[in-house]
Amino acid sequence: MNNSRFSIAIHILTLLHQEKGALVSSDYLAGSININPVLVRKELSNLAKAGLVTSKEGKNGGSYLAKAAEKITLDEVYKVVRQDYLLGQNKNTPNPQCPVGKQINGHLNTLYDKTEQVLIQSLATQTLADFSRLFD
Amino acid sequence: MNNSRFSIAIHILTLLHQEKGALVSSDYLAGSININPVLVRKELSNLAKAGLVTSKEGKNGGSYLAKAAEKITLDEVYKVVRQDYLLGQNKNTPNPQCPVGKQINGHLNTLYDKTEQVLIQSLATQTLADFSRLFD
DNA sequence: TCATTCTGTAATTATTTTTATTACAGTACA
DNA sequence: TGTACTGTAATAAAAATAATTACAGAATGA
């Protein structure tokens, strides 16, 4: 994940929490994050699917947290934005003629799975409320 | 890290270990990994700077492990290839007018540092020898 | 009712990052 | 002294990410 989706998602959620349930527009969020509003709306859509935010369409619409910040752990956010293994896999398939090349992806995946579990467990110990408190 | 440098570095080191100290050429390594030899040589150069491999120039040259696989922990490899925070930062600077935007990068960095330490500690429990043993 | 202000999403373009390629100097060997 | 390597810079190609444009649809309220 070399993209900034985790940062963006955390930023969105922090703002929504600070706004204490008020409807916040994607334009406002995009202005604080300093990215394109369309990206914000896409991420809001992902966060909504995961049950972290709710959006309301139409005039005076916007988004708010779908559950208490104390109940949102950071691993939930990670899972929303996760796409590839953290440590990055070779896109080319290694040489299947080579005894190492033939097996390495399997073994790397095992390692990556284990490592990711550790990361997730660490993120799971922190809530959005904890993070948001840093801004007070 | 959306690139595949960690995978590549592990692949290189595993092959060198399997070859038990013999000089292995970058072309051979590249053939097993299925990437361009120049990339392999660059990574070998980074691994050499970190004291993990040694390279020998000239005819019949190549590379070999600079220390025992039992003494190489995977966090060392991670540190060689590490470039950005794992969880990815927004490239644009958030709006400094916004109370959240103004502070968020600092707080995210703290979170990222902590998270990365957890990852490193986990990788530190495993050696190249452990990983390489999976291929026997 | 209908103009306004939002969300949702698709399609396209631009930018940045990553990877591959080309080129060539320098080293070691036999 | 030719051959087979490493080392590295420069460039090009490909892939991933982000921005933009465009527009349909929803909710509001004048």
XYZ file of C-alpha atoms (C1' of nucleotides) in Angstrom:
332
model
C 0.000 0.000 0.000
C 1.960 2.941 -1.221
C -1.161 4.947 -1.658
C -2.573 7.137 1.031
C -5.926 5.546 1.616
C -5.266 4.684 5.252
C -4.290 8.261 6.037
C -7.300 9.565 4.178
C -9.704 7.225 5.916
C -8.352 8.132 9.345
C -8.543 11.803 8.484
C -12.161 11.473 7.393
C -13.150 9.576 10.514
C -11.347 11.974 12.806
C -13.134 14.937 11.274
C -16.502 13.231 11.490
C -15.863 12.470 15.128
C -14.857 16.051 15.870
C -18.063 17.241 14.248
C -20.025 15.163 16.749
C -22.643 13.642 14.484
C -23.304 16.642 12.271
C -23.603 15.984 8.556
C -20.283 16.813 6.938
C -19.999 17.234 3.181
C -17.371 15.530 1.061
C -16.262 18.950 -0.135
C -15.501 20.039 3.393
C -13.615 16.825 4.107
C -11.677 17.120 0.849
C -10.745 20.687 1.767
C -9.199 19.619 5.044
C -7.408 16.607 3.590
C -6.463 18.533 0.478
C -7.480 15.942 -2.059
C -10.170 15.633 -4.679
C -13.733 15.298 -3.337
C -14.399 12.346 -5.587
C -11.728 10.354 -3.766
C -13.357 11.268 -0.487
C -16.736 10.088 -1.661
C -15.247 6.806 -2.850
C -13.616 6.237 0.505
C -16.790 7.199 2.330
C -18.565 4.608 0.268
C -16.060 1.957 1.374
C -16.294 3.055 4.988
C -20.077 2.916 4.764
C -19.982 -0.653 3.430
C -17.909 -1.557 6.471
C -20.486 0.051 8.753
C -18.239 2.839 9.963
C -20.047 5.819 8.465
C -23.462 6.681 7.136
C -24.099 9.086 4.288
C -27.169 11.035 3.439
C -27.819 12.137 -0.114
C -29.397 15.312 -1.345
C -29.341 18.910 -0.236
C -27.847 19.387 3.227
C -26.608 15.825 2.960
C -23.271 14.565 4.176
C -21.766 11.889 6.369
C -21.453 11.020 10.023
C -20.020 8.179 12.084
C -22.236 5.117 12.051
C -21.046 4.040 15.467
C -19.320 5.456 18.491
C -15.658 6.351 18.025
C -14.929 4.228 21.103
C -16.198 1.205 19.177
C -14.147 1.802 16.046
C -10.758 0.133 16.228
C -8.030 1.071 13.792
C -7.729 -2.419 12.390
C -11.242 -1.987 11.040
C -10.016 1.005 9.103
C -7.010 -0.914 7.878
C -9.230 -3.709 6.628
C -11.316 -1.235 4.653
C -8.362 0.196 2.754
C -6.228 -2.911 2.523
C -5.553 -4.112 -0.975
C -2.260 -5.957 -1.219
C 0.119 -7.508 1.190
C 1.929 -4.856 3.122
C 5.388 -6.052 2.238
C 4.771 -6.132 -1.466
C 4.902 -9.008 -3.855
C 6.806 -9.403 -7.059
C 4.391 -8.979 -9.969
C 6.302 -11.324 -12.237
C 5.963 -14.996 -11.512
C 9.297 -16.405 -10.412
C 10.928 -19.068 -12.518
C 9.082 -22.363 -11.912
C 12.147 -24.305 -13.074
C 14.068 -23.031 -10.075
C 13.481 -24.931 -6.825
C 13.406 -21.652 -4.939
C 11.424 -19.718 -7.551
C 8.848 -22.490 -7.677
C 8.022 -22.306 -3.978
C 8.891 -18.846 -2.826
C 5.559 -17.152 -3.317
C 3.813 -19.673 -1.136
C 6.321 -19.248 1.647
C 6.312 -15.474 1.341
C 2.538 -15.453 1.602
C 2.704 -17.425 4.806
C 5.194 -14.949 6.192
C 3.097 -12.010 5.040
C -0.075 -13.426 6.559
C 1.627 -13.871 9.902
C 3.149 -10.418 9.788
C -0.124 -8.816 8.849
C -1.856 -10.511 11.762
C 0.642 -8.901 14.101
C -0.029 -5.517 12.564
C -3.777 -5.964 12.797
C -3.549 -7.005 16.420
C -1.588 -3.891 17.168
C -4.059 -1.636 15.400
C -6.910 -3.394 17.161
C -5.703 -2.080 20.499
C -6.425 1.507 19.454
C -9.778 3.138 18.826
C -10.733 6.157 16.788
C -11.622 7.843 20.066
C -8.067 7.306 21.300
C -6.648 8.811 18.160
C -9.109 11.657 18.072
C -8.343 12.553 21.656
C -4.867 13.618 20.568
C -6.427 16.655 18.900
C -7.997 18.051 22.048
C 5.788 -0.095 0.047
C 3.885 -1.068 -3.031
C 6.996 -2.182 -4.763
C 8.401 -5.631 -4.522
C 11.798 -4.944 -3.048
C 11.231 -6.956 0.113
C 10.222 -10.012 -1.894
C 13.166 -9.550 -4.192
C 15.646 -9.169 -1.354
C 14.364 -12.273 0.406
C 14.488 -14.189 -2.837
C 18.086 -13.150 -3.432
C 19.161 -14.061 0.079
C 17.380 -17.399 -0.020
C 19.097 -18.333 -3.253
C 22.485 -17.283 -1.943
C 21.920 -19.380 1.137
C 20.910 -22.416 -0.893
C 24.063 -22.027 -2.950
C 26.106 -22.353 0.239
C 28.677 -19.652 -0.295
C 29.264 -20.157 -4.002
C 29.507 -17.015 -6.110
C 26.142 -16.472 -7.773
C 25.772 -14.060 -10.680
C 23.123 -11.370 -10.868
C 21.924 -12.883 -14.125
C 21.248 -16.182 -12.450
C 19.414 -14.481 -9.586
C 17.407 -12.366 -12.030
C 16.461 -15.491 -13.938
C 15.004 -17.140 -10.866
C 13.197 -14.031 -9.675
C 12.175 -13.138 -13.214
C 13.155 -9.500 -13.117
C 15.792 -7.367 -14.779
C 19.396 -8.074 -13.687
C 20.050 -4.383 -13.116
C 17.440 -4.346 -10.365
C 19.116 -7.334 -8.783
C 22.481 -5.634 -8.823
C 21.020 -2.523 -7.238
C 19.469 -4.549 -4.473
C 22.665 -6.517 -3.979
C 24.422 -3.209 -3.572
C 21.958 -2.182 -0.846
C 22.259 -5.552 0.855
C 26.034 -5.253 0.734
C 25.945 -1.837 2.379
C 23.942 -3.396 5.180
C 26.534 -6.129 5.556
C 24.295 -8.957 4.427
C 26.039 -9.935 1.204
C 29.413 -9.547 -0.421
C 29.966 -9.171 -4.137
C 32.999 -9.885 -6.190
C 33.579 -8.119 -9.465
C 35.148 -9.412 -12.632
C 35.035 -12.706 -14.446
C 33.590 -15.545 -12.367
C 32.389 -12.856 -9.968
C 29.088 -12.890 -8.139
C 27.653 -12.623 -4.662
C 27.427 -14.652 -1.489
C 26.077 -14.177 2.014
C 28.311 -11.999 4.149
C 27.223 -13.719 7.333
C 25.537 -16.904 8.446
C 21.854 -17.195 7.559
C 21.231 -17.949 11.230
C 22.496 -14.469 12.049
C 20.352 -12.631 9.492
C 16.969 -11.640 10.886
C 14.199 -10.551 8.590
C 13.894 -7.115 10.122
C 17.381 -6.426 8.803
C 16.088 -7.120 5.332
C 13.064 -4.937 5.920
C 15.280 -2.072 7.003
C 17.321 -2.369 3.829
C 14.319 -2.021 1.540
C 12.202 0.277 3.655
C 11.473 3.619 2.090
C 8.183 5.073 3.328
C 5.870 4.389 6.166
C 4.095 1.145 5.628
C 0.616 2.565 5.943
C 1.151 5.303 3.408
C 0.984 9.005 3.823
C -0.992 11.569 1.931
C 1.350 13.372 -0.456
C -0.594 16.613 -0.306
C -0.204 18.638 2.852
C -3.501 18.816 4.704
C -5.150 22.177 5.186
C -3.254 24.033 7.931
C -6.330 26.213 8.571
C -8.183 23.159 9.791
C -7.517 22.136 13.409
C -7.432 18.514 12.348
C -5.532 19.071 9.115
C -2.924 21.082 10.957
C -2.013 18.308 13.373
C -2.891 15.060 11.727
C 0.410 14.271 10.061
C 2.224 14.476 13.359
C -0.224 12.156 15.044
C -0.257 9.761 12.109
C 3.523 9.591 12.190
C 3.451 8.659 15.847
C 0.962 5.926 15.078
C 3.017 4.724 12.134
C 6.213 4.653 14.131
C 4.594 2.550 16.807
C 3.043 0.209 14.281
C 6.268 -0.208 12.416
C 8.076 -1.103 15.615
C 5.615 -3.930 16.129
C 6.230 -5.171 12.628
C 9.975 -4.994 13.044
C 9.842 -6.872 16.304
C 7.858 -9.594 14.638
C 10.287 -9.867 11.739
C 13.179 -9.887 14.170
C 12.027 -13.220 15.549
C 12.710 -14.943 12.252
C 16.023 -15.608 10.551
C 16.899 -16.216 6.952
C 17.853 -19.741 8.001
C 14.322 -20.290 9.320
C 12.841 -19.094 6.092
C 15.259 -20.986 3.923
C 14.571 -24.195 5.799
C 11.069 -24.201 4.343
C 12.555 -25.084 0.967
C 14.187 -28.324 2.090
C -42.738 22.434 -8.646
C -38.297 23.295 -9.492
C -33.782 25.389 -8.553
C -30.233 24.206 -5.447
C -27.054 21.391 -3.101
C -25.685 17.389 -2.059
C -24.114 12.051 -3.015
C -22.754 8.216 -6.207
C -20.300 6.621 -9.809
C -18.277 6.064 -14.432
C -15.015 7.569 -17.695
C -11.025 10.005 -18.853
C -6.753 12.315 -18.182
C -2.665 13.576 -15.636
C 0.883 12.562 -12.514
C 3.869 9.784 -9.991
C 6.061 5.561 -8.977
C 7.992 1.438 -10.304
C 10.239 -1.515 -13.443
C 12.811 -2.475 -17.609
C 16.175 -1.408 -20.827
C 20.284 0.488 -22.807
C 24.815 1.798 -22.404
C 29.230 1.669 -20.874
C 33.175 2.010 -17.513
C 35.810 -0.824 -14.415
C 37.470 -5.325 -12.474
C 39.216 -9.975 -12.494
C 40.556 -13.929 -14.550
C 42.660 -17.304 -17.513
C 43.922 -9.389 -24.045
C 39.322 -11.220 -24.751
C 35.634 -12.671 -21.907
C 32.474 -12.531 -18.152
C 31.320 -10.365 -14.613
C 29.836 -5.967 -11.333
C 28.441 -1.029 -10.760
C 25.911 2.676 -12.023
C 23.787 6.368 -14.724
C 20.444 7.659 -17.967
C 16.392 6.828 -20.364
C 12.102 4.613 -21.617
C 8.120 1.869 -20.722
C 4.564 0.254 -17.843
C 1.706 0.335 -13.942
C -0.462 2.478 -10.103
C -2.412 6.417 -8.066
C -4.796 10.698 -8.029
C -7.349 14.399 -10.283
C -10.745 15.905 -13.167
C -14.913 16.016 -15.832
C -19.426 14.757 -16.359
C -23.763 13.645 -15.160
C -27.671 10.983 -12.985
C -30.305 10.774 -8.825
C -31.808 12.230 -4.020
C -33.396 15.502 -0.615
C -34.569 20.046 0.608
C -37.075 24.167 0.800
C -38.451 28.563 -1.396
